[in-house]
Each structure stands twice: as C-alpha cells, then as structure tokens.
Short mmCIF file of C-alpha atoms in Angstrom, two decimals:
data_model
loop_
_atom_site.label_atom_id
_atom_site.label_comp_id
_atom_site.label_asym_id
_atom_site.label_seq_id
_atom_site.Cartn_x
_atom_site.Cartn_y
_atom_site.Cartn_z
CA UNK A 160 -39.12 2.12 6.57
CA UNK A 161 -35.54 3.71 5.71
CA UNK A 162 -33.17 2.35 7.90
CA UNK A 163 -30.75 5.32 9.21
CA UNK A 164 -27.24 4.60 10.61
CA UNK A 165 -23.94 6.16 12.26
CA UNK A 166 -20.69 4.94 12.43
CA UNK A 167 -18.89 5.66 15.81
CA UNK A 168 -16.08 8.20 15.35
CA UNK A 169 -13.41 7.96 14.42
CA UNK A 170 -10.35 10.08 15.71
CA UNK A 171 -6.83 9.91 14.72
CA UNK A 172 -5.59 8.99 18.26
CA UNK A 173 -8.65 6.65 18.43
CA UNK A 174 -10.57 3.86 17.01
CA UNK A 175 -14.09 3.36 17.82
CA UNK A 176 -16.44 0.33 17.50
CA UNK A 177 -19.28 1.19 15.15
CA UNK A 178 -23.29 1.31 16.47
CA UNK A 179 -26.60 1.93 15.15
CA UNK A 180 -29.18 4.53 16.29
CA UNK A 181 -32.43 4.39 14.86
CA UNK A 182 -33.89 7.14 16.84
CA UNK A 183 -32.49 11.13 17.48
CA UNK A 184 -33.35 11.65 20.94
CA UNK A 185 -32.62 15.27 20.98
CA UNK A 186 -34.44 16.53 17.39
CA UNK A 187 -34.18 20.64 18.19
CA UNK A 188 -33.77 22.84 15.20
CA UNK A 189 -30.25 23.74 15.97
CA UNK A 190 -28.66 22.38 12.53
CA UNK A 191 -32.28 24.08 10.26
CA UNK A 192 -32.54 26.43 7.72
CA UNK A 193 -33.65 27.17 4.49
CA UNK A 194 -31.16 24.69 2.11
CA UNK A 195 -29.97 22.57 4.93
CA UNK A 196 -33.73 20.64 4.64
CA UNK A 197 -33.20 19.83 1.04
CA UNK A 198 -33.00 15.87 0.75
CA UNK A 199 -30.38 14.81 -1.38
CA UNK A 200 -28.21 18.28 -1.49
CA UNK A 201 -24.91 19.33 0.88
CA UNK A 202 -23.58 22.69 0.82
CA UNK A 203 -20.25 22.69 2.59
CA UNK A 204 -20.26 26.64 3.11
CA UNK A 205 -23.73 25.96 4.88
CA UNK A 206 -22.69 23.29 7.24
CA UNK A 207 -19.41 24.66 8.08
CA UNK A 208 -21.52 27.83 8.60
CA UNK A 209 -24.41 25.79 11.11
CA UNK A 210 -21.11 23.90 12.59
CA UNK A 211 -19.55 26.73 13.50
CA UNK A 212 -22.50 28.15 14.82
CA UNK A 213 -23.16 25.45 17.22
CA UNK A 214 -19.50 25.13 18.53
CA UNK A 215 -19.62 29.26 19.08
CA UNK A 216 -22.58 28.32 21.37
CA UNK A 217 -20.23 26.06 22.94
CA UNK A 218 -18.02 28.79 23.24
CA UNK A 219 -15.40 27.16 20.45
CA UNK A 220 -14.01 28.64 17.25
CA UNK A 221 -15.53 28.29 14.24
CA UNK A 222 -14.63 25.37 10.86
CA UNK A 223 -14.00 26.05 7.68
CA UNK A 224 -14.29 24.14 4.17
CA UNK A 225 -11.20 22.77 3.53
CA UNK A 226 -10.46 21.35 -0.25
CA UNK A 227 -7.88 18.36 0.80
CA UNK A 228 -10.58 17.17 3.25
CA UNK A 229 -14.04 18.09 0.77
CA UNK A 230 -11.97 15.33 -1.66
CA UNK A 231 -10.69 12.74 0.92
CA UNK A 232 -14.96 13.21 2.16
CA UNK A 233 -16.13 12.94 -1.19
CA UNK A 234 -13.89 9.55 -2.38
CA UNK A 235 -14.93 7.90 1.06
CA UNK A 236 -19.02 8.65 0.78
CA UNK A 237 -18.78 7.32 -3.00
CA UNK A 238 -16.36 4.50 -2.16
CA UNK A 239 -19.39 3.69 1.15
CA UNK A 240 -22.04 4.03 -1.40
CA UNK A 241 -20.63 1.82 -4.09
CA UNK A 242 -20.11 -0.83 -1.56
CA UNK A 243 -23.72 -0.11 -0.30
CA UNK A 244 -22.38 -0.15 3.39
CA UNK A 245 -20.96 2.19 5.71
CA UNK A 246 -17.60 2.34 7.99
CA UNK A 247 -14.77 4.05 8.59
CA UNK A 248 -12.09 1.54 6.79
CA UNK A 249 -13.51 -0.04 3.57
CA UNK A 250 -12.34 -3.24 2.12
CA UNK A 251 -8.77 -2.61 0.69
CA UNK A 252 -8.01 0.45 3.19
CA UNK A 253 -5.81 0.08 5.50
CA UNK A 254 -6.68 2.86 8.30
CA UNK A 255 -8.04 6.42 8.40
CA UNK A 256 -4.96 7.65 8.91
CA UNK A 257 -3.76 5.96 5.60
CA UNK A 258 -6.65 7.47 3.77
CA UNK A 259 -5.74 11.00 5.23
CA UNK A 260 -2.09 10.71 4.01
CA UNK A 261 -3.30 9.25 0.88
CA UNK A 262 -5.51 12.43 0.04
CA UNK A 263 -3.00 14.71 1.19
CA UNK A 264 -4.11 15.60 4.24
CA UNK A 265 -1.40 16.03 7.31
CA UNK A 266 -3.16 16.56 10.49
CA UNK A 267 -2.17 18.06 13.63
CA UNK A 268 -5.61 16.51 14.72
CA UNK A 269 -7.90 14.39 12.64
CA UNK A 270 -11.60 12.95 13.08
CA UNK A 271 -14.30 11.54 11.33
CA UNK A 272 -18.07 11.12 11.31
CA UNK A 273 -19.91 8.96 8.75
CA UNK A 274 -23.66 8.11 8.72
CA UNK A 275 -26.00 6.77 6.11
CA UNK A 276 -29.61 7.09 5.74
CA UNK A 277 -30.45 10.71 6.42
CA UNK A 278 -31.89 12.67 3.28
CA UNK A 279 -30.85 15.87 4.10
CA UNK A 280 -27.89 18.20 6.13
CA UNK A 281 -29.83 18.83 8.46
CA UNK A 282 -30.96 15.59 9.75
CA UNK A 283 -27.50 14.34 9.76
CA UNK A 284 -26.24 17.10 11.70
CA UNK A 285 -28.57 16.62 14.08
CA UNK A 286 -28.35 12.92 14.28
CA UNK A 287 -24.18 13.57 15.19
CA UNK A 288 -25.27 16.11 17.36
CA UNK A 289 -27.54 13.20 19.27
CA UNK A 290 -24.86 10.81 19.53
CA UNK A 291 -21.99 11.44 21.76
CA UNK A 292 -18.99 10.41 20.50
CA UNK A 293 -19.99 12.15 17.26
CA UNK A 294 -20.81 15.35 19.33
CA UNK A 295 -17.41 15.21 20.44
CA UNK A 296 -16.04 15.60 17.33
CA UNK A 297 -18.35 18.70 16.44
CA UNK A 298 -16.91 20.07 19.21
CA UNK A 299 -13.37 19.16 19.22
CA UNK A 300 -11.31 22.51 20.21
CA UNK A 301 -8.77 21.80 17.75
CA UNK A 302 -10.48 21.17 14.31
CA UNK A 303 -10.39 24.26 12.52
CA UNK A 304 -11.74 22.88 8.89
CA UNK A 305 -14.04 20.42 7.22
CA UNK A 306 -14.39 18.40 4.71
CA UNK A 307 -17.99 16.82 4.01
CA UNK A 308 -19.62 14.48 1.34
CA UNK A 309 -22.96 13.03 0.39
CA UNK A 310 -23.31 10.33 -2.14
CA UNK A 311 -26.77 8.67 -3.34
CA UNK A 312 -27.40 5.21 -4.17
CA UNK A 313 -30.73 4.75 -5.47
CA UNK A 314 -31.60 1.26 -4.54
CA UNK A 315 -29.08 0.75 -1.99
CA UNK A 316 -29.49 -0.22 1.30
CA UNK A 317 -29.45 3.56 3.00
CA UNK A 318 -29.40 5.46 -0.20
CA UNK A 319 -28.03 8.45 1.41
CA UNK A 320 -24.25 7.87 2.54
CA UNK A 321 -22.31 10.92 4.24
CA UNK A 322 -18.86 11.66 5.49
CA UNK A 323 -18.14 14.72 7.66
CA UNK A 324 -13.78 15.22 7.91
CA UNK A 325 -12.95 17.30 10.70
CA UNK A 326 -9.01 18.26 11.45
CA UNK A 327 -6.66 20.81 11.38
CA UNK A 328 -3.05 21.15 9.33
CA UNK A 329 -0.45 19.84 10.95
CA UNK A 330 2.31 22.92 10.94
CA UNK A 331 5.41 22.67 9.17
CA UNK A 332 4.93 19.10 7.93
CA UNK A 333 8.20 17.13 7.93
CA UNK A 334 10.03 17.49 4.89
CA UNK A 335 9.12 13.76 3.98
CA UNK A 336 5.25 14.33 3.83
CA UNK A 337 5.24 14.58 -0.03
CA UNK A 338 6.84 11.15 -0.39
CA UNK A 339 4.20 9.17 2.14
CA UNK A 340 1.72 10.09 -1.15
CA UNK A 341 1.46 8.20 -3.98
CA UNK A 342 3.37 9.24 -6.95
CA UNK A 343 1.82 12.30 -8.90
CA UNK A 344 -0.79 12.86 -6.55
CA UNK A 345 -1.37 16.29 -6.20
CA UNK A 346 -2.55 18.17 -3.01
CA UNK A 347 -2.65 22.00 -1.11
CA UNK A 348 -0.59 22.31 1.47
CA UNK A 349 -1.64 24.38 4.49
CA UNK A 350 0.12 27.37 3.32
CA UNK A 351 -2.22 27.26 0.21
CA UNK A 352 0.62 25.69 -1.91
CA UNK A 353 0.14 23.19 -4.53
CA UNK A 354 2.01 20.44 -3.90
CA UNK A 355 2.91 17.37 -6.76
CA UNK A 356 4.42 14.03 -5.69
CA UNK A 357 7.37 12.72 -7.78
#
C-alpha cells in the first residue's frame, strides 16, 4: 500500500502544524482531464488552467504560472525528495519566508501546499481540494500566480513529492529587496525585469 500524505499549509502570515490524510473524502472529478491523470507528469499551464477553473466556480480570479515560484517549487519538491520526507522547512532552512526571499520571490501574499504520495495532478489537486486548510489556499482571493513541482524518488518512502506555490508580487518592492538575496542570484521581478544580485 502507497502511503499518501499532506503537509498543512503554510501561509506567509501563518504557520501550520503538519497532518496526514490517508483518505479524500470528497473524490469528484473537478481537478480531471486528459494529461492531468498521467502518473508521474505536471503541466503547470494545466493546473493553473484546472485551478483557475475551480476558484472561477468560487467566483475568484484566475492563477497563473509564475517562473520565480515554478523554481522556488521545483528546488523544494527535489530538496523533499532527496531527504525522502516531506514539510514545509527542511533541515538547514530557516522559514518559508526565507526560502521565498531566497528564490526571489517578494510577496504581497504568499502560501504553500506540499503533499507526497499522489501519482498524478489530478489526485493531488483533489486531495488539497479535500483538506481544508489546503482548500483555503486554492482559494485565497489574493494569489494571482503559481508555482508547482513534482519530483520522483523511486524507492523512497512516497515516491511522488509535490509542491504547489501560491502568491502574488508584492508592488514596488523596497529598494533593498535585491540585497536580502544571495549574491549573484538572479531573479524576474514583477515588472518582468531581470534582476542580478551584486
């Protein structure tokens, strides 16, 4: 039996405790379609697409793929899966906000989702979708893009570990944004400009 997992949320303002669900109480197709069933594959287009669907039912505005946040996604599910566990703040991070700031990312408004064991998009959506402080930050009013990440670990624990960045840019960053990043990191701002560190 493949053990399947979620992290509680995580949102800038707020820390939550982690739990485990081992059963999706509410399994409707909302989150289906033809790719999203694929085990092992994540298109971001897709599930910023089946995202914004589901918050326009809510009667919310619509994501989209952000590159800062596909990255800090991407580093965090490879960083879960190397250390064959899953959580928010892996040894040698300080805080989600750190990690944010460290990718580049300046948020007006900030949360995470991270889960591990589900083979495909759309059993992961719908297992956030089930659990309500990850529902929450589906639906938060003020994310505008997304950033999301699955790595594989064959042999690991939940082989399947995923990270789902939600947030939007904070606007006109303070002028000392650049030099909270590490030197020569390089990042987009939210006018589209690439940005270098000293």
């Amino acid at each position: 039996m493949r053990k399947i997992a979620l992290a509680a949320p995580l949102a800038v303002a707020l820390l939550s405790a982690c739990s485990t669900i081992s059963s999706i109480a509410d399994t409707s197709p909302v989150f289906h379609s033809a790719t999203s069933v694929e085990t092992g594959v994540v298109n971001a287009d897709e599930a910023a697409a089946l995202i914004s669907d589901y918050r326009r039912g809510k009667g919310l505005g619509p994501v989209t793929v952000d590159p800062t946040l596909m990255q800090i996604a991407k580093v965090h599910s490879d960083r879960m899966a190397a250390a064959d566990t899953m959580s928010h703040v892996l040894p040698g991070e300080v805080s989600y906000d750190a990690r944010l700031a460290a990718g580049g990312f300046v948020p007006s408004d900030a949360s995470e989702n991270v889960a591990a064991g589900q083979p495909n998009l759309a059993s992961v959506l719908d297992a956030w979708r089930a659990s309500p402080g990850h529902n929450a930050n589906l639906l938060d009013p003020q994310a505008t893009k997304i950033g999301i990440a699955l790595s594989i670990a064959s042999g690991s624990k939940y082989k399947y570990y995923w990270t789902l960045d939600l947030g939007t840019w904070r606007p006109n960053p303070p002028p000392g944004v650049a030099g909270m990043m590490p030197p020569g990191h390089v990042f987009v701002s939210p006018n589209g400009a690439i940005v270098s560190t000293p």
